[in-house]
PDB file of C-alpha atoms in Angstrom:
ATOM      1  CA  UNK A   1      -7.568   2.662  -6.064  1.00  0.00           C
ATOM      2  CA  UNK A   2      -9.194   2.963  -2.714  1.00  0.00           C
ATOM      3  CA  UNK A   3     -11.197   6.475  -3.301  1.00  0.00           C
ATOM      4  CA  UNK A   4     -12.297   4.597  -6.836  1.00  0.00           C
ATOM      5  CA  UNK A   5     -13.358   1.714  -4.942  1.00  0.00           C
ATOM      6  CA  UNK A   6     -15.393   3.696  -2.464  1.00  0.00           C
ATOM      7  CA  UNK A   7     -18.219   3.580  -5.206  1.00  0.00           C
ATOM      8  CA  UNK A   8     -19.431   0.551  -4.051  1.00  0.00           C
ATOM      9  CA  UNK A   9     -22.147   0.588  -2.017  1.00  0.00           C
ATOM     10  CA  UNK A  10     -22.212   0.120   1.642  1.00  0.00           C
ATOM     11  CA  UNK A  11     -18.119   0.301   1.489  1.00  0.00           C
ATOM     12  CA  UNK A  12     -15.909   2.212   3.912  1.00  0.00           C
ATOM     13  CA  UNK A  13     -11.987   2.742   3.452  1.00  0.00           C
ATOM     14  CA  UNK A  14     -10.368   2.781   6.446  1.00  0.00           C
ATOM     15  CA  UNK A  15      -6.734   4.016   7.378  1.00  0.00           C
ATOM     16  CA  UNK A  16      -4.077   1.871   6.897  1.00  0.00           C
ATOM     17  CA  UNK A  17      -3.656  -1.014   9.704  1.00  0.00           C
ATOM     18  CA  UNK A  18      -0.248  -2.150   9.500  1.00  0.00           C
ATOM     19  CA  UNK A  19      -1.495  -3.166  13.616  1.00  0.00           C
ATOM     20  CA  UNK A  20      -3.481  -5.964  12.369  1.00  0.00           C
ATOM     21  CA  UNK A  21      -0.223  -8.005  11.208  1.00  0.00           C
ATOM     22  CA  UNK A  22       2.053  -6.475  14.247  1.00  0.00           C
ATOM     23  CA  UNK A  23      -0.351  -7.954  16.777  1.00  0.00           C
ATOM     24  CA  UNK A  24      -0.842 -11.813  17.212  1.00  0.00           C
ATOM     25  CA  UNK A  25      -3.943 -13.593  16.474  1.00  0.00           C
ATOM     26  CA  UNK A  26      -3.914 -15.360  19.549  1.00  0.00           C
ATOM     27  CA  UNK A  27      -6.313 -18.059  19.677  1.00  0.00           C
ATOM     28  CA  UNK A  28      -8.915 -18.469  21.155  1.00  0.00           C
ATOM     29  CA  UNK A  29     -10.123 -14.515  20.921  1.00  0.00           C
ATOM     30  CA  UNK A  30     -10.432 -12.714  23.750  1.00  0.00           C
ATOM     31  CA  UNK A  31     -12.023  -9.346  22.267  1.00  0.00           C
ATOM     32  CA  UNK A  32     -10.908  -7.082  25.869  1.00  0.00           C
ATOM     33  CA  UNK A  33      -7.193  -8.362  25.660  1.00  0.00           C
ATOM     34  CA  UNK A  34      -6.884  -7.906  22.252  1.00  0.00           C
ATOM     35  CA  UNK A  35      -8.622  -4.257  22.178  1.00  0.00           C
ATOM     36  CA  UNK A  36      -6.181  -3.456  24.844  1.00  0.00           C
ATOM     37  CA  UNK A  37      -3.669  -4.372  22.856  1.00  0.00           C
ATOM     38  CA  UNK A  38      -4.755  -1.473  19.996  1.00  0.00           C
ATOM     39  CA  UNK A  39      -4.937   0.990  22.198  1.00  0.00           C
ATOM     40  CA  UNK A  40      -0.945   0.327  23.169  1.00  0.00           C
ATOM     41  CA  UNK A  41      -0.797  -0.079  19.546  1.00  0.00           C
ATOM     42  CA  UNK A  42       0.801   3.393  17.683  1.00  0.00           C
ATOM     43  CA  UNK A  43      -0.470   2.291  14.197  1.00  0.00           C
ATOM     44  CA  UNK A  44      -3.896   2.163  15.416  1.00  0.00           C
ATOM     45  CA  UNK A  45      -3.810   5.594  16.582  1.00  0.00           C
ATOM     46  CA  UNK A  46      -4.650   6.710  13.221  1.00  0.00           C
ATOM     47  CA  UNK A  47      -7.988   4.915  12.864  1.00  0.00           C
ATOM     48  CA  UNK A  48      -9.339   7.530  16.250  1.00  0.00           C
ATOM     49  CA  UNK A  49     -11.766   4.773  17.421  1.00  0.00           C
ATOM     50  CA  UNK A  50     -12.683   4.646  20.936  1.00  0.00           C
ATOM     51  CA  UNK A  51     -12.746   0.465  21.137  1.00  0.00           C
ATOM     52  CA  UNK A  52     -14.194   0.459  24.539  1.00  0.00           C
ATOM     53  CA  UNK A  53     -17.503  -0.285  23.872  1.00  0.00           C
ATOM     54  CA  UNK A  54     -16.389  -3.778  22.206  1.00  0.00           C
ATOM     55  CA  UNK A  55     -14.935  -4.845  25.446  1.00  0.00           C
ATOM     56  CA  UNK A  56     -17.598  -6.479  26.559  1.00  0.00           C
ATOM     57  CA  UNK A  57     -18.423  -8.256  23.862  1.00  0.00           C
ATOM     58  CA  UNK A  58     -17.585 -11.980  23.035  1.00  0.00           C
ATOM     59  CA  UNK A  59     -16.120 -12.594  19.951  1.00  0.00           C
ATOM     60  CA  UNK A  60     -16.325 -16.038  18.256  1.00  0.00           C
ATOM     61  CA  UNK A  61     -13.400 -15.340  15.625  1.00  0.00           C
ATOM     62  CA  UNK A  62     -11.024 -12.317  14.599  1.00  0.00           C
ATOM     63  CA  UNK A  63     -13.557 -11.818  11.533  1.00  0.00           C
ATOM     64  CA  UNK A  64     -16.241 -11.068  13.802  1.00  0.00           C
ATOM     65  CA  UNK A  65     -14.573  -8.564  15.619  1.00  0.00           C
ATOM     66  CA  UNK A  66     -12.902  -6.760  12.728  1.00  0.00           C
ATOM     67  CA  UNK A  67     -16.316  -6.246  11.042  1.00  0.00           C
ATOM     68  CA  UNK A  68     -17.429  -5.068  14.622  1.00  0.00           C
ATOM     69  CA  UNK A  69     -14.192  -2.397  14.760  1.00  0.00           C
ATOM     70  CA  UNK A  70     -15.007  -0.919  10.908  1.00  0.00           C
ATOM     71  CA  UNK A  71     -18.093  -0.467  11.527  1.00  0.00           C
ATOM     72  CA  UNK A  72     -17.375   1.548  14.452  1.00  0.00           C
ATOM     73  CA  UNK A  73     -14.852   3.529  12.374  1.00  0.00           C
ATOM     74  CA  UNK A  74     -17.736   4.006   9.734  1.00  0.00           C
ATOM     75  CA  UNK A  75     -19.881   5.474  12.591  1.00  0.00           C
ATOM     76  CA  UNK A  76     -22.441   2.270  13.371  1.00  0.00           C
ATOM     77  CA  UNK A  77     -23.157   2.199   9.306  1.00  0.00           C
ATOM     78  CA  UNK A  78     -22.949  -1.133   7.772  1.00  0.00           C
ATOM     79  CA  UNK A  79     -20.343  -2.304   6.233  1.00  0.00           C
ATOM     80  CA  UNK A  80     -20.278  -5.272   3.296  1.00  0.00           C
ATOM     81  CA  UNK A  81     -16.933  -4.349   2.189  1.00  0.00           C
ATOM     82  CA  UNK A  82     -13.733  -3.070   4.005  1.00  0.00           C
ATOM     83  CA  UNK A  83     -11.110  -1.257   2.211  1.00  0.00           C
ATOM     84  CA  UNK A  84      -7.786  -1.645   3.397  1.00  0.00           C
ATOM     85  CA  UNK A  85      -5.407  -0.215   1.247  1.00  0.00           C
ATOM     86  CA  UNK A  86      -1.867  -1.558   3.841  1.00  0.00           C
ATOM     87  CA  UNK A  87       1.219  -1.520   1.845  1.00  0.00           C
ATOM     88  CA  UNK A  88       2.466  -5.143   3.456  1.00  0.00           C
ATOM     89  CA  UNK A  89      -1.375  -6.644   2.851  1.00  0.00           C
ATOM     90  CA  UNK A  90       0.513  -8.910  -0.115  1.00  0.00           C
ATOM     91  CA  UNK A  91       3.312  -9.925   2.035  1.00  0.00           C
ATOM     92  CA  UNK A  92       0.658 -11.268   4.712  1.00  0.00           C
ATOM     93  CA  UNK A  93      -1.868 -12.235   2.438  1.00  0.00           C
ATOM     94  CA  UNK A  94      -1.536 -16.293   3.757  1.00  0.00           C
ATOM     95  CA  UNK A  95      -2.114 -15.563   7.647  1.00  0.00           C
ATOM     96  CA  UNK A  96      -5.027 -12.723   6.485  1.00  0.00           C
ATOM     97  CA  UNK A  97      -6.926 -14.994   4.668  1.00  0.00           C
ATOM     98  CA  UNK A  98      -6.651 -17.794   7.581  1.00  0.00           C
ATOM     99  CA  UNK A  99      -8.185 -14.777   9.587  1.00  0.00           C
ATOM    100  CA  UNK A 100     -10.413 -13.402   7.126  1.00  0.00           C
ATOM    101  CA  UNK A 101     -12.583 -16.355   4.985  1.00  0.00           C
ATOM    102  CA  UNK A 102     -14.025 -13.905   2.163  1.00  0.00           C
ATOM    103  CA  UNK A 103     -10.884 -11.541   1.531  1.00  0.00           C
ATOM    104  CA  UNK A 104      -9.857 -10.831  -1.952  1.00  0.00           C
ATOM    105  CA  UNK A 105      -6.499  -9.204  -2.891  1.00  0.00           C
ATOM    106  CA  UNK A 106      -5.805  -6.378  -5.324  1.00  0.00           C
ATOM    107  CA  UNK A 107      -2.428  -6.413  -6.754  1.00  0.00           C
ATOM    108  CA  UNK A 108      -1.634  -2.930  -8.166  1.00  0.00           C
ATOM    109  CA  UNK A 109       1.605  -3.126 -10.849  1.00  0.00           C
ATOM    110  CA  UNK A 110       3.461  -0.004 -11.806  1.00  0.00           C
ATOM    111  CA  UNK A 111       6.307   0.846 -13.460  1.00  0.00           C
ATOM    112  CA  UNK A 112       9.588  -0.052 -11.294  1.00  0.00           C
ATOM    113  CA  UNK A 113      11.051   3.397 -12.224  1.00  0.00           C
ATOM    114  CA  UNK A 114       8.150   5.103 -11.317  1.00  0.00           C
ATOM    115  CA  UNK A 115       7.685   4.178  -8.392  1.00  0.00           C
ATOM    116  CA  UNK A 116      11.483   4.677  -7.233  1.00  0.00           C
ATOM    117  CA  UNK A 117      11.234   8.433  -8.225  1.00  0.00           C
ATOM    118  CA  UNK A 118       7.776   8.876  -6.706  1.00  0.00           C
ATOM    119  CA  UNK A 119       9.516   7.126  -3.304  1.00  0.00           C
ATOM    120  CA  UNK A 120      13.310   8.522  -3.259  1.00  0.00           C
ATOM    121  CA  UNK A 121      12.219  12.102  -2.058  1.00  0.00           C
ATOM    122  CA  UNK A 122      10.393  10.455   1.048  1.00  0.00           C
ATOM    123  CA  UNK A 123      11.577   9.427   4.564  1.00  0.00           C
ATOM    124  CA  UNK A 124      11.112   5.584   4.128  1.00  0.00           C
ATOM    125  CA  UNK A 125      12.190   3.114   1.294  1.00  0.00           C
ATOM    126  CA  UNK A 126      15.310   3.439  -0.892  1.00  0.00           C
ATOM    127  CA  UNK A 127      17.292   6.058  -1.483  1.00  0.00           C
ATOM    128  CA  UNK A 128      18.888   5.268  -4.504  1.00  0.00           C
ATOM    129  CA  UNK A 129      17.674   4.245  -7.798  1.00  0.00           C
ATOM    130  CA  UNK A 130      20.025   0.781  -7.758  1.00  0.00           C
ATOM    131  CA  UNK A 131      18.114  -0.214  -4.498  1.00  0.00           C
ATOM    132  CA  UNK A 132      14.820   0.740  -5.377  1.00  0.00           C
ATOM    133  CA  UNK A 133      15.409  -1.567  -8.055  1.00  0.00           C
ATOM    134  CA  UNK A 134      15.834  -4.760  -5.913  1.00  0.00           C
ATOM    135  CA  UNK A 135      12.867  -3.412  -3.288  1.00  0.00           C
ATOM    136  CA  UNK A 136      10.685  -3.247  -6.165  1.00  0.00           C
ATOM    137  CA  UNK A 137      11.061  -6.548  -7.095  1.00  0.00           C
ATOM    138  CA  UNK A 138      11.132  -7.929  -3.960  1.00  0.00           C
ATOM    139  CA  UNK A 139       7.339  -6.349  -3.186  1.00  0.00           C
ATOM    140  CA  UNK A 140       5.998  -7.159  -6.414  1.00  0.00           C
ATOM    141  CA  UNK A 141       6.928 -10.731  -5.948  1.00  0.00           C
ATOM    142  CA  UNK A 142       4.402 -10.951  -3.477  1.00  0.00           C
ATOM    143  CA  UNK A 143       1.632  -9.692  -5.234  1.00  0.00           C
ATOM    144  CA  UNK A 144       2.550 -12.904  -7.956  1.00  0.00           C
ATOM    145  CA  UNK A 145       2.811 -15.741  -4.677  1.00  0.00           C
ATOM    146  CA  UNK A 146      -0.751 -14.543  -3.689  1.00  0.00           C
ATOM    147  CA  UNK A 147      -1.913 -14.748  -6.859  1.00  0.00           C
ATOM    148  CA  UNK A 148      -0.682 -18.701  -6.835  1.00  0.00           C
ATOM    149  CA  UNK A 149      -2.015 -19.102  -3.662  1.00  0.00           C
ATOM    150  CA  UNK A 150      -5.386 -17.716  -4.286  1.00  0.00           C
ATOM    151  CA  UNK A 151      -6.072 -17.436  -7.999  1.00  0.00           C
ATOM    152  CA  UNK A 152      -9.763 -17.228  -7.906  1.00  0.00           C
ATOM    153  CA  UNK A 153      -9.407 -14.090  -5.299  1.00  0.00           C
ATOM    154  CA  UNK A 154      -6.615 -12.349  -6.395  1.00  0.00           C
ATOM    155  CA  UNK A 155      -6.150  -9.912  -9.339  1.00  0.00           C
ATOM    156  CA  UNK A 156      -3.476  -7.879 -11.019  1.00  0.00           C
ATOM    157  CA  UNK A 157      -4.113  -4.261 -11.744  1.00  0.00           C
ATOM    158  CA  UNK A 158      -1.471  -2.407 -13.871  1.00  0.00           C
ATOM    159  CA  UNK A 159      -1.346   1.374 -12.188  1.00  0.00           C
ATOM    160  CA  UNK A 160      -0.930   2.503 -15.703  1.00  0.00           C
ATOM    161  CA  UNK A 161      -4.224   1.287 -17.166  1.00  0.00           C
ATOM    162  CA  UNK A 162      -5.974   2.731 -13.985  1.00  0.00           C
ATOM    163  CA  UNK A 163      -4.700   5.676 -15.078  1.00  0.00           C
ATOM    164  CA  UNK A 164      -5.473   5.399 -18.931  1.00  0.00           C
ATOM    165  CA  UNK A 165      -8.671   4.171 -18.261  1.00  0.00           C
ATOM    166  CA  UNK A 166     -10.091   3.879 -14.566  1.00  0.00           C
ATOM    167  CA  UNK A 167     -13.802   3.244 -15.559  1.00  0.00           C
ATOM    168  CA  UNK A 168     -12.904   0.318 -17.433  1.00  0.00           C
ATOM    169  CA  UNK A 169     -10.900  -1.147 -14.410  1.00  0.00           C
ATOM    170  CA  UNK A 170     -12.985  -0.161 -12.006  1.00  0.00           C
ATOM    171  CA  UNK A 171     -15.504  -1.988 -13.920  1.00  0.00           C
ATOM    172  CA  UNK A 172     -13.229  -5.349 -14.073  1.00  0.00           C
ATOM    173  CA  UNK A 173     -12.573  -4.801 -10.243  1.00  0.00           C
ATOM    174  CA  UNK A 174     -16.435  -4.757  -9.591  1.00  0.00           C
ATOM    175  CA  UNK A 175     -17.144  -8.140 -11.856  1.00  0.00           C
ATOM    176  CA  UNK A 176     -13.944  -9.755  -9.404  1.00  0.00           C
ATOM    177  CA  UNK A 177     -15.624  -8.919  -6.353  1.00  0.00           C
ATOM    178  CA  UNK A 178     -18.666 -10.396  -7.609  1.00  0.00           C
ATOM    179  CA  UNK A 179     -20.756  -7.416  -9.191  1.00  0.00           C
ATOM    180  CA  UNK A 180     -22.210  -5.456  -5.715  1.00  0.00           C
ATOM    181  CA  UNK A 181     -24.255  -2.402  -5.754  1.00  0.00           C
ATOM    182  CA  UNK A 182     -22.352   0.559  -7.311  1.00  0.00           C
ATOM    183  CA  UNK A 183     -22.995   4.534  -6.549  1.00  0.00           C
ATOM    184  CA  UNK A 184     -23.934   6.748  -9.769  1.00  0.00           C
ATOM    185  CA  UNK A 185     -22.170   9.675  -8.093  1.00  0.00           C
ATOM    186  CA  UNK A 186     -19.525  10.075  -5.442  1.00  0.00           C
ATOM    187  CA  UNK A 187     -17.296  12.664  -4.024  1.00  0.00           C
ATOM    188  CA  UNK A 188     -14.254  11.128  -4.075  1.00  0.00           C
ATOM    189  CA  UNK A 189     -11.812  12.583  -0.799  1.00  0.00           C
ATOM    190  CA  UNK A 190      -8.921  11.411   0.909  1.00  0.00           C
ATOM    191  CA  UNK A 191     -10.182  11.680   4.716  1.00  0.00           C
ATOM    192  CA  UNK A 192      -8.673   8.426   5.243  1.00  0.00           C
ATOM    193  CA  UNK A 193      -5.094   9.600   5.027  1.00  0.00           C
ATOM    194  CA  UNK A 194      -3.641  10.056   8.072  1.00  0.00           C
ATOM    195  CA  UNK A 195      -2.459  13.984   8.306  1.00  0.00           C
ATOM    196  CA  UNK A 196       1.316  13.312   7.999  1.00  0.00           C
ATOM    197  CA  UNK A 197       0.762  10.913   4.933  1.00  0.00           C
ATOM    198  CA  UNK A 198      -1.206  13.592   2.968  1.00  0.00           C
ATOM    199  CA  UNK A 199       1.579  15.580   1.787  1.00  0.00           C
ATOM    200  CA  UNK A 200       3.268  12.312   0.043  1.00  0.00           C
ATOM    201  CA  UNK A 201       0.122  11.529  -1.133  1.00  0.00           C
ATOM    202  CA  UNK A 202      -1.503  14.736  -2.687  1.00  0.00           C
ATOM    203  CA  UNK A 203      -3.078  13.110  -5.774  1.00  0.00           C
ATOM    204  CA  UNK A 204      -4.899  10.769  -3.582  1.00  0.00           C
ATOM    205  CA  UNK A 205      -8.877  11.723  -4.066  1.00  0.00           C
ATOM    206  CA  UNK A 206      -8.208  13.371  -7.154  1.00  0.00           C
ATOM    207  CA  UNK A 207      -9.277  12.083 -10.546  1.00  0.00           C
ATOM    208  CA  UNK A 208      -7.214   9.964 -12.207  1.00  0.00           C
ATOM    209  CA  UNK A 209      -4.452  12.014 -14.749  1.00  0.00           C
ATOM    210  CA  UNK A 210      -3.452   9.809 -17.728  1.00  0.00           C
ATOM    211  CA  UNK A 211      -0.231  12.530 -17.898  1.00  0.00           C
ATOM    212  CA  UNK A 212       0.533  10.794 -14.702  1.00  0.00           C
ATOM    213  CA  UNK A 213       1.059   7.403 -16.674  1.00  0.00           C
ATOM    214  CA  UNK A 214       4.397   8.037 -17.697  1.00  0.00           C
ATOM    215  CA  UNK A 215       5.589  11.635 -16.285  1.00  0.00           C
ATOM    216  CA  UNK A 216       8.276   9.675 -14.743  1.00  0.00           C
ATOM    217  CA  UNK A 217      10.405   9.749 -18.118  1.00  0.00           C
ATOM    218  CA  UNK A 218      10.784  13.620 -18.046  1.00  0.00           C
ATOM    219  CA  UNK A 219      11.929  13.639 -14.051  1.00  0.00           C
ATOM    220  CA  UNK A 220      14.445  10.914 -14.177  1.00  0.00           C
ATOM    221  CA  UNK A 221      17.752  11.500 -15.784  1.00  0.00           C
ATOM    222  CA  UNK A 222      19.228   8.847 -17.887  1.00  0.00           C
ATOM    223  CA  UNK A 223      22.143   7.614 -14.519  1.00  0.00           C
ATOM    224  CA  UNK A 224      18.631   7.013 -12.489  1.00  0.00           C
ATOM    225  CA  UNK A 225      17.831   5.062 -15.225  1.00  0.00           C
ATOM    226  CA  UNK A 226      20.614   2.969 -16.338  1.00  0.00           C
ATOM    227  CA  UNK A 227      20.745   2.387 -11.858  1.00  0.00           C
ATOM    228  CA  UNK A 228      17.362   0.651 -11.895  1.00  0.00           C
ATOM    229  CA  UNK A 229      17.513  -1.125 -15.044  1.00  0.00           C
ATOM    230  CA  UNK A 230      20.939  -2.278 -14.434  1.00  0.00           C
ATOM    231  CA  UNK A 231      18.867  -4.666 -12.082  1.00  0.00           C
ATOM    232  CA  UNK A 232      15.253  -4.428 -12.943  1.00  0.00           C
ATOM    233  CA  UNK A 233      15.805  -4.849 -16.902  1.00  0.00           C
ATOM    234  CA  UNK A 234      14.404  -8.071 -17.198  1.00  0.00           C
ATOM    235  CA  UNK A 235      11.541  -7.897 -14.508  1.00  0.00           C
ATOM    236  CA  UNK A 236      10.336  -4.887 -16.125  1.00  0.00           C
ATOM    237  CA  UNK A 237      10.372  -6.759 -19.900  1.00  0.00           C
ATOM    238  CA  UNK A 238       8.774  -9.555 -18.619  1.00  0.00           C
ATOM    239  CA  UNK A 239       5.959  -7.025 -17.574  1.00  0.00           C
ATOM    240  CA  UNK A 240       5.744  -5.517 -21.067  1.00  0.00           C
ATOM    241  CA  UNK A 241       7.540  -2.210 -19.786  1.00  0.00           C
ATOM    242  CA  UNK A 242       9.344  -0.339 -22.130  1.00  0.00           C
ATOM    243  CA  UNK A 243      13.751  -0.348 -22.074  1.00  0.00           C
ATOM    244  CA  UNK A 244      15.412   2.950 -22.495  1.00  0.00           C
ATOM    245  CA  UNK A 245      18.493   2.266 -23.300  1.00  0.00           C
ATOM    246  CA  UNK A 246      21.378   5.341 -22.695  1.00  0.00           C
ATOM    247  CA  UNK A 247      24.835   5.331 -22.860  1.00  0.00           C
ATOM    248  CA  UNK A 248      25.072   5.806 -18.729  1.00  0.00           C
ATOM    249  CA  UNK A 249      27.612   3.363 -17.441  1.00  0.00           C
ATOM    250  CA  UNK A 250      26.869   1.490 -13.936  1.00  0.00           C
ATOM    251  CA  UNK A 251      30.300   0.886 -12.965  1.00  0.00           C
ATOM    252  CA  UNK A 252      31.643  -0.755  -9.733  1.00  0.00           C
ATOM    253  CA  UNK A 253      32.957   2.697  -8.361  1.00  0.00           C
ATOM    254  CA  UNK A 254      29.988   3.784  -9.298  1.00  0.00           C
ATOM    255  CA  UNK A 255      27.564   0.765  -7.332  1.00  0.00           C
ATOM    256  CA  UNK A 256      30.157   1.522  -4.197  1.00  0.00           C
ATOM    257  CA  UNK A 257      29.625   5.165  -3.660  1.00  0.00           C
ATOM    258  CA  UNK A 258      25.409   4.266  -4.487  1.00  0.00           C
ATOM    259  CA  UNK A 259      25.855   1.801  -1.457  1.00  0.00           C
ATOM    260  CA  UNK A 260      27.383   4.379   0.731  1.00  0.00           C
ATOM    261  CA  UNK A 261      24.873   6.710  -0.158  1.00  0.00           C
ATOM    262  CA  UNK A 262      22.318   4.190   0.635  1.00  0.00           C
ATOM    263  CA  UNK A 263      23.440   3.617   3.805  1.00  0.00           C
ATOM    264  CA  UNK A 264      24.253   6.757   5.017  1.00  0.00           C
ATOM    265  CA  UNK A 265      20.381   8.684   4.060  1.00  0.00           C
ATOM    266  CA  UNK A 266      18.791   5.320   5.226  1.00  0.00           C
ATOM    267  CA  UNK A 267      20.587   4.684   9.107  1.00  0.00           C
ATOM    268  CA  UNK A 268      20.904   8.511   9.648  1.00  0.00           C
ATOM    269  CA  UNK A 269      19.526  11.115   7.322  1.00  0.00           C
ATOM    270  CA  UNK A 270      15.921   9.843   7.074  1.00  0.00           C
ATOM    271  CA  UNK A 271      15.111   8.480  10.744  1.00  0.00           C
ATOM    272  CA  UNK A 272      15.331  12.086  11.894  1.00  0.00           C
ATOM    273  CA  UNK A 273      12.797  13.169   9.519  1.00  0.00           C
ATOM    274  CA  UNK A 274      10.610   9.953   9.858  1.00  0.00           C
ATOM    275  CA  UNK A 275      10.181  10.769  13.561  1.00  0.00           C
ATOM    276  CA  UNK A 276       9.462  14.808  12.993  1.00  0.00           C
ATOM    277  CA  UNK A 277       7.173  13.576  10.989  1.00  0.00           C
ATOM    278  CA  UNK A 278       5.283  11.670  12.992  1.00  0.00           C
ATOM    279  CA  UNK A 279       5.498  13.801  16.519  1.00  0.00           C
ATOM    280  CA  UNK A 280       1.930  13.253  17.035  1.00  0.00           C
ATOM    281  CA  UNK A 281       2.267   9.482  17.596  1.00  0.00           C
ATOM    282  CA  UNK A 282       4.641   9.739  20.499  1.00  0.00           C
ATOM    283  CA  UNK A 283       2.576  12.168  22.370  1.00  0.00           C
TER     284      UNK A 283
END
């Protein structure tokens, strides 16, 4: 969604910047405390901006400064619209848009069971099908609270029909953020990935694949899912998903040794990888 989105003119799409939520707004700003506090900051490390230079400057407000820092990532260009493609965006979408008076929030849907297979294999998230079931609702839920909050600057996007059709959506997207200027051409890359994130996200930059809709039905077997419908079923009706229904029992021995498994990949297996991962950040 974010290398479609790039079209639009005078756009950059930045890392992600989980920092922006981990550090406090403190108010009023004061631009060379809070720049010192990104450089301490291991989730900004990604972005590689020297902030230095914005030091010296007085900000009036966090907007200010933020349009300053993005177009310092983009290399001095301007910058109309910033990209930020943060997984918890959703989840802090109330304090952002106290920070940030023109934001608008995407909301991208897809397929619970989907998205558990496509996360499983990686160092982060659940581990098992029957708790990628409750995650999923739990994050999607936050997409549908913003959307209350702020109807008029919020939409829903089903991953599936980006994939189906991405012109068409991309054309909806650019009507919601108020028709701007849209490239005829663009090479679409993933340079914004931070290098350990590429691997899990190796379709990123490429064209959409309408295969990729629903390849999920020929990886799963039918226990993975009878795990995450056993608590998803009715979030993913209400969502006009389709129910497979299998003979695959979810029994209470079978829930038990799930939660062990949980556990076990989640407090031991997977914090070993998530820190080989990410070496770089600790030196």
């Amino acid at each position: 969604m974010a290398s479609l989105l790039s079209k639009i003119e005078k756009s950059v799409v930045t890392p992600e910047s989980l920092f922006k939520t981990e550090i406090k707004f403190e108010q009023p700003i004061c631009t060379k405390t809070y720049c010192e506090s990104l450089e301490k900051n291991t989730r900004f490390e990604p972005w590689q901006v020297d902030v230095s230079e914005l030091k010296s400057i007085s900000h009036l407000n966090y907007q200010g400064f933020y349009k300053d820092l993005v177009q310092l990532y983009n290399g001095e260009r301007d910058v109309d619209f910033w990209i930020d493609h943060s997984p918890n965006n959703l989840a802090y979408s109330k304090k952002l848009n106290s920070v940030f008076d023109d934001c608008y929030f995407i909301h991208i849907v897809r397929d619970g069971r989907a998205v558990a297979q496509s996360q499983i294999p990686l160092e982060w998230g659940a581990n098992t099908y029957l708790d990628a079931a409750k995650t999923w609702q739990n994050k999607i839920l936050y997409g549908f609270i913003t959307e209350s909050l702020f109807p008029s600057r919020t939409i829903v996007v089903k991953y599936e029909d980006l994939l189906i059709d991405s012109e068409k959506q991309v054309q909806r997207l650019v009507a919601f953020l108020g028709n701007p200027l849209v490239k005829d051409e663009i090479e679409i890359d993933n340079d914004f990935l931070p290098e350990f994130t590429k691997k899990q996200h190796a379709l990123v930059g490429k064209k959409p694949d309408k295969n990729r809709a629903y390849a999920w039905k020929g990886q799963l077997t039918q226990q993975n899912i009878a795990d995450f419908q056993y608590y998803a079923k009715e979030t993913l009706e209400l969502l006009d998903y389709e129910i497979i229904n299998n003979n695959c029992k979810v029994t209470k021995l079978h829930i038990a040794k799930e939660y062990i498994k949980e556990l076990w990949v989640k407090k031991v297996l997977n914090p070993r990888i998530y820190k080989e991962n990410r070496k770089y950040v600790t030196k």
